Coordinates of C-alpha atoms in Angstrom, one line a residue:
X28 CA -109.7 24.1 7.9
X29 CA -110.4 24.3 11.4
X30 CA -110.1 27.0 13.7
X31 CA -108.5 28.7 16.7
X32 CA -110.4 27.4 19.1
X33 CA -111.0 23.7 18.0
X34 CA -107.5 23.4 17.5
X35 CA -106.7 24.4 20.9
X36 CA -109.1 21.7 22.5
X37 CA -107.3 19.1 20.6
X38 CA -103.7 19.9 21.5
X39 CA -105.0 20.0 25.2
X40 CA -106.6 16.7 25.0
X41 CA -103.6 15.2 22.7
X42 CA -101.6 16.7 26.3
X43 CA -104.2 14.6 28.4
X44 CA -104.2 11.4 26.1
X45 CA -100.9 11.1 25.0
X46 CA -98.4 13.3 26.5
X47 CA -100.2 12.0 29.9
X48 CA -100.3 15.8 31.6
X49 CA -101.6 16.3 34.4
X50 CA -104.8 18.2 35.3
X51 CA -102.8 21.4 36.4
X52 CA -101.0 21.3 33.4
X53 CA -103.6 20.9 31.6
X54 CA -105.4 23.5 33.5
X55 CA -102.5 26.4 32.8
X56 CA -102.0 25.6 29.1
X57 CA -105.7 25.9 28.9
X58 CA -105.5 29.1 30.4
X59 CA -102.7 31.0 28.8
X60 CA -103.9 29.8 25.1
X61 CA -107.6 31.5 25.8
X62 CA -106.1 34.3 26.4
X63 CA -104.3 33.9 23.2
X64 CA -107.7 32.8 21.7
X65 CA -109.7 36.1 23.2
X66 CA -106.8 38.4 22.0
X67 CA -106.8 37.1 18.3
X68 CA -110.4 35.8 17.9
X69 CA -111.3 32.6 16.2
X70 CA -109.0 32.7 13.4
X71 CA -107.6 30.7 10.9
X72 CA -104.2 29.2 12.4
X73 CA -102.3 30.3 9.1
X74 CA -103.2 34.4 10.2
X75 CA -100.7 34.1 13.1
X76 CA -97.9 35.5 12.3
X77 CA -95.0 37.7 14.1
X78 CA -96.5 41.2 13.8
X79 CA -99.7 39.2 15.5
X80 CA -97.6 37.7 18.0
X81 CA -95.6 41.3 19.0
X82 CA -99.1 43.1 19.0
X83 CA -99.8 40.0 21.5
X84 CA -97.1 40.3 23.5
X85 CA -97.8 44.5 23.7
X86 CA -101.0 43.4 24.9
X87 CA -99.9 41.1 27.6
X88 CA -97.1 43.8 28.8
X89 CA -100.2 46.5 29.3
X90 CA -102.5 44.0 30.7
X91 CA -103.8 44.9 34.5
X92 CA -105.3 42.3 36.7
X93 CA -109.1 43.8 37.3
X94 CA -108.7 42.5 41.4
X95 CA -105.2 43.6 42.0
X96 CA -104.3 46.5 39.9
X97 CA -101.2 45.3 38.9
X98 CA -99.9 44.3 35.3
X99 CA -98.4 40.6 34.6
X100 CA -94.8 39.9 35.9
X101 CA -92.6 39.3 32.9
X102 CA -92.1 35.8 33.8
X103 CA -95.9 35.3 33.6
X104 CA -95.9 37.0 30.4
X105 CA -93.5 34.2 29.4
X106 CA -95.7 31.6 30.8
X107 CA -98.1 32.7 27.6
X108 CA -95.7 32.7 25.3
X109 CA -94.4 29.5 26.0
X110 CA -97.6 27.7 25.4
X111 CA -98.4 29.6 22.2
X112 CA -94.8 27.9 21.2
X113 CA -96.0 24.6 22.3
X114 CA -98.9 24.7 20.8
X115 CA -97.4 26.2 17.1
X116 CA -95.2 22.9 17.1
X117 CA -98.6 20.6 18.0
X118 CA -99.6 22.3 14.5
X119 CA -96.8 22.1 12.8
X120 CA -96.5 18.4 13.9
X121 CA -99.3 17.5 12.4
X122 CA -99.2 19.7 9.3
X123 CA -101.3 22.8 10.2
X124 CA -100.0 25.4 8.2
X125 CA -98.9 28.5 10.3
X126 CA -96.2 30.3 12.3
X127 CA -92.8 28.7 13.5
X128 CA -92.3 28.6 17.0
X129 CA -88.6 29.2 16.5
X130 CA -89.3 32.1 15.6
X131 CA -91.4 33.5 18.5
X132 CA -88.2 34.1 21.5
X133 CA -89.2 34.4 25.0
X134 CA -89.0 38.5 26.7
X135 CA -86.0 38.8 29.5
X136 CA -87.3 38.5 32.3
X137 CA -86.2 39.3 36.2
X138 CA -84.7 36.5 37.9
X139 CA -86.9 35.4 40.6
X140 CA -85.3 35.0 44.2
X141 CA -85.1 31.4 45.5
X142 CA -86.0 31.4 49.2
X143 CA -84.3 29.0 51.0
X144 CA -84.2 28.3 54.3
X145 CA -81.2 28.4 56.4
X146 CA -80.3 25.6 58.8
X147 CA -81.3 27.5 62.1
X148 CA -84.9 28.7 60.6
X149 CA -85.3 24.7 59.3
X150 CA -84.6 23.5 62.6
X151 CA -87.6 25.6 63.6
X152 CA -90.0 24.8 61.0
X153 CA -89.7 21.0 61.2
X154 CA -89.8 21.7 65.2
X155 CA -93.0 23.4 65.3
X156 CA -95.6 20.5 65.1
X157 CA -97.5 18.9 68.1
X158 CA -96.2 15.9 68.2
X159 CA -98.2 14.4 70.9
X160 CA -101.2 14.3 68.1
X161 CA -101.9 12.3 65.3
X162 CA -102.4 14.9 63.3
X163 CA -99.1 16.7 64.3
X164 CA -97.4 13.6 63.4
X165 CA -98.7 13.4 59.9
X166 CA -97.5 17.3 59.7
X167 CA -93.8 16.8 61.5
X168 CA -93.7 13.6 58.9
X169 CA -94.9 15.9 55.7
X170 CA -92.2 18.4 57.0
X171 CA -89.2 15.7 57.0
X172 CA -90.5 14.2 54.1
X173 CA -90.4 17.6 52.0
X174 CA -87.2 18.3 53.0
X175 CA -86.0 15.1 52.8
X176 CA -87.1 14.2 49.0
X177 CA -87.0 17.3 47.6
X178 CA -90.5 16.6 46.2
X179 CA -93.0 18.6 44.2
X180 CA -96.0 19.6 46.9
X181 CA -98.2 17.6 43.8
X182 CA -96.0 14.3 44.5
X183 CA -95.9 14.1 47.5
X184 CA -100.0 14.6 47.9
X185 CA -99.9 11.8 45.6
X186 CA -98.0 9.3 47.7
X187 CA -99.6 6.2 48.9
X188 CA -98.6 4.4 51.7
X189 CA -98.2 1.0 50.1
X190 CA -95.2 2.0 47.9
X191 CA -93.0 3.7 51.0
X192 CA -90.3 1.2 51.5
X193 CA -89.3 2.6 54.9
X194 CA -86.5 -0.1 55.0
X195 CA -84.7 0.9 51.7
X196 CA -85.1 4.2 52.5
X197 CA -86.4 4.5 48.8
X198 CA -89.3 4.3 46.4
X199 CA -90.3 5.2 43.0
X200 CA -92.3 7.9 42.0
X201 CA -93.9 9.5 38.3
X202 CA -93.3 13.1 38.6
X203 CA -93.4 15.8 36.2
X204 CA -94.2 15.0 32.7
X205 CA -95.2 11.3 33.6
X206 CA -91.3 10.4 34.2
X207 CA -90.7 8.5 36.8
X208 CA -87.4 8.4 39.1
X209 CA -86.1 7.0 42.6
X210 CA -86.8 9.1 45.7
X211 CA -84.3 8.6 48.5
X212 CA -85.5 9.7 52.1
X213 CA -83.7 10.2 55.4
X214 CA -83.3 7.9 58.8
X215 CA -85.7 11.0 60.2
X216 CA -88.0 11.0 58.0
X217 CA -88.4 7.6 57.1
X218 CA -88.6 7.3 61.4
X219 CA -91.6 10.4 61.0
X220 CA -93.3 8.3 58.8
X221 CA -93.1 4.9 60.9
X222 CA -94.4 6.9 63.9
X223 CA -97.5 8.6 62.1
X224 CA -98.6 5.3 60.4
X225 CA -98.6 3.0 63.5
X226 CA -100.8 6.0 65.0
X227 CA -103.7 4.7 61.6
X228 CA -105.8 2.1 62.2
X229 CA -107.2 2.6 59.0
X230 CA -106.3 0.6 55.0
X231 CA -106.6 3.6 53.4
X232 CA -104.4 3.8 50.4
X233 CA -103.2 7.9 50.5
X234 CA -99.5 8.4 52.7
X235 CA -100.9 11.6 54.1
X236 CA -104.8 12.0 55.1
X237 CA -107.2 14.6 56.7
X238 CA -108.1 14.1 60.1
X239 CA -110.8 17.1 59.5
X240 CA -113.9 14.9 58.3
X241 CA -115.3 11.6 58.5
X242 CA -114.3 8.3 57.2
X243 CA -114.6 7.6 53.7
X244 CA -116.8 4.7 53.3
X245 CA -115.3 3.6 49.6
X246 CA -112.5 1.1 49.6
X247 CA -109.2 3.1 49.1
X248 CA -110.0 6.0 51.1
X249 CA -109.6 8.5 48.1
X250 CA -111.6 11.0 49.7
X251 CA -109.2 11.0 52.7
X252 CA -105.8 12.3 51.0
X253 CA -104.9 15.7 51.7
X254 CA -105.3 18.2 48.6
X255 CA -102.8 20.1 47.1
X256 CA -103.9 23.0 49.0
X257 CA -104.0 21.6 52.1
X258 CA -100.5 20.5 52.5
X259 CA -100.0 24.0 51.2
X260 CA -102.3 25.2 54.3
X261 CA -100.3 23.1 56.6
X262 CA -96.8 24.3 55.9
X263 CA -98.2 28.1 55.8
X264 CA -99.0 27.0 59.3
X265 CA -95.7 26.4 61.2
X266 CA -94.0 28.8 59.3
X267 CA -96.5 31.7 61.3
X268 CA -96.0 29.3 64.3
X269 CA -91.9 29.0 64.2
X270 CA -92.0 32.8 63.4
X271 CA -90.1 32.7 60.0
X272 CA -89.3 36.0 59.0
X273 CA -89.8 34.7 55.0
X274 CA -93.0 33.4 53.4
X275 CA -92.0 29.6 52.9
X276 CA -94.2 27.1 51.1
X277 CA -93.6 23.4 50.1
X278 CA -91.3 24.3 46.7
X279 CA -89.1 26.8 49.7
X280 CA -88.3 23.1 51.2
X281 CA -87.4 21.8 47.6
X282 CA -84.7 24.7 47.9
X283 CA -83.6 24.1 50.5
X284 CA -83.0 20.0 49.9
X285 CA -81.3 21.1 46.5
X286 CA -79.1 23.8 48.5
X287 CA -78.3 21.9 51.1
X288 CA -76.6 19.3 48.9
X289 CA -75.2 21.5 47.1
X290 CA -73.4 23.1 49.9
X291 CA -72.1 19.9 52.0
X292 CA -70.5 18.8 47.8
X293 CA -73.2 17.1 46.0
X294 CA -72.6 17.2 42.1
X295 CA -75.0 19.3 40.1
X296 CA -75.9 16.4 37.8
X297 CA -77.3 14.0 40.6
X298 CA -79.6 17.0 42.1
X299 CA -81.0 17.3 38.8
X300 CA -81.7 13.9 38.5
X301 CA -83.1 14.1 42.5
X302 CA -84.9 16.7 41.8
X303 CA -86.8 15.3 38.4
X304 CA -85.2 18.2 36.4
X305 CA -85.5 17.5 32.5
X306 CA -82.4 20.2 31.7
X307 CA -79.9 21.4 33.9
X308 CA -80.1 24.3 33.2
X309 CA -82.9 24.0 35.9
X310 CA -81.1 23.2 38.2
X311 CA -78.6 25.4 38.0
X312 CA -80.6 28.7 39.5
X313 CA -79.0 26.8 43.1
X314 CA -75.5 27.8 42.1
X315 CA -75.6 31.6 42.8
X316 CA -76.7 30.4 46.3
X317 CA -74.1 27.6 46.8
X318 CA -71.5 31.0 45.2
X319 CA -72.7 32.9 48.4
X320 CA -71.5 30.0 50.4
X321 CA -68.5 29.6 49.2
X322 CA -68.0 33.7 49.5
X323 CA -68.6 32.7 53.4
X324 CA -66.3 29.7 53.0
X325 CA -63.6 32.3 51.8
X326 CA -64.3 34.7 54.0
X327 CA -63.7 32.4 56.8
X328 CA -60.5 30.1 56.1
X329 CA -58.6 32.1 53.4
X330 CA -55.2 33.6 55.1
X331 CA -55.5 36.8 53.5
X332 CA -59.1 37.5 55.2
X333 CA -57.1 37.1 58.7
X334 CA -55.6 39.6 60.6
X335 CA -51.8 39.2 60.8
X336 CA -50.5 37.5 64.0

């Protein structure tokens, strides 16, 4: 029978091979289940059971970060217990006698605030970059184009040039999970994009590259795509240079794209499919926001709100 820990190393490379994860993904579940793994030891997988699992879950609710002094948000402590589930159906899939993930439930947890941009502090933002640059026209084009697409900061790194039909105002991406769906940009972004590109002389294959280094002598210019982080580092940017009173990042633009349809009538079920949401349920954090509209809405046009003539 094997153990703990070579079981874990299989379900992450059966994630790699045939779930086709990616490297974060990958990266995370290997996290959260070492935890699991130092917490329990090397055991047999048929030991886990739900007093384990609730001394586990004591454990994570007392646990302090060493750096920051604090304890583990109860969403995080979700985060682990969601990959112990994944992983308990990997064994049970293939026969490994132990505990059913059905019977592990997630903790309540705080809902976390979506911060979303309003139309006046998005003005700003996608204002702020030089555009007399190259480089603050690849930045002005990553703005429109997050806010735009709605995309995940990881697709859009991904992006290459080839595949933006700037014409069709449309092009295919894989997102999360390896499923792949239609991405629909704007007339100003896809006029962003036209304008950064005829500023590259170069073949390389990545949308969005660094200007920071030199050229990258192997053919597709791999080297030259901007990290993760630094779109991240970008965006972090112009929001200190428009003076945004929140702390925006790329998934604060996602927001606002799925707000902002929301608001001016979009239907929740094509969002979700915009957005690359698997349930709706996802999707559906928006609708408290798009409620606060329609409070305004009220507020605004309903007779009784208006003072009588």
């Amino acid at each position: 029978m094997s153990t703990l820990s070579k079981l874990i190393t299989d379900f992450l490379e059966h994630l790699e091979v045939e779930k086709n994860a990616s490297q974060l993904t990958i990266r995370n579940y290997d996290h959260y289940l070492k935890r699991f793994l130092g917490f329990a030891g090397d055991i047999n997988p048929k030991d886990i059971n739900q007093e384990l699992v609730r001394k586990y879950r004591v454990f994570l609710a007392r646990w302090v970060d060493e750096q920051t002094g604090k304890p583990l948000k109860k969403v995080t402590q979700n985060y682990f217990v969601i990959a112990l589930r994944a992983f308990l159906r990997y064994l049970a899939k293939n026969d490994v006698k132990t505990l059913a993930a059905e019977k592990i439930e997630l903790g309540d947890q705080d809902p976390r605030p979506i911060k979303v941009l309003d139309t006046e502090q998005l003005q700003r933002l996608l204002a702020a970059p030089d555009i007399s640059t190259p480089e603050g026209l690849r930045d002005k084009a990553i703005l429109e184009t997050l806010f735009s697409t709605g995309l995940r900061v990881s697709e859009l790194q991904k992006l290459n040039r080839d595949k933006i039909n700037l014409s069709r105002l449309e092009f295919g991406i894989v997102g999360k999970g390896g499923k792949e769906r239609v991405v629909f940009i704007s007339d100003s972004a896809a006029n962003w994009i036209d304008r950064y590109l005829r500023t590259r002389a170069d073949r390389y294959n990545p949308l969005f590259i660094r200007y920071s280094q030199g050229e990258d002598p192997t053919r597709g210019g791999e080297k030259m795509r901007l990290s993760v982080r630094s779109i991240e580092r970008i965006l972090e940017k112009y929001v200190r240079k428009a003076q945004l009173p929140i702390k925006a990042s790329p998934h604060t633009l996602r927001h606002s794209f799925a707000t902002d349809l929301l608001i001016n009538g979009a239907d929740i079920r094509s969002v979700q499919e915009m957005l690359g949401h698997a349930n709706i349920s996802t999707t559906q954090i928006y609708t408290h926001i798009t409620n606060r509209h329609l409070k305004d809405v009220h507020r605004a046009f309903h007779s009784g709100n208006k003072e009588e003539l």
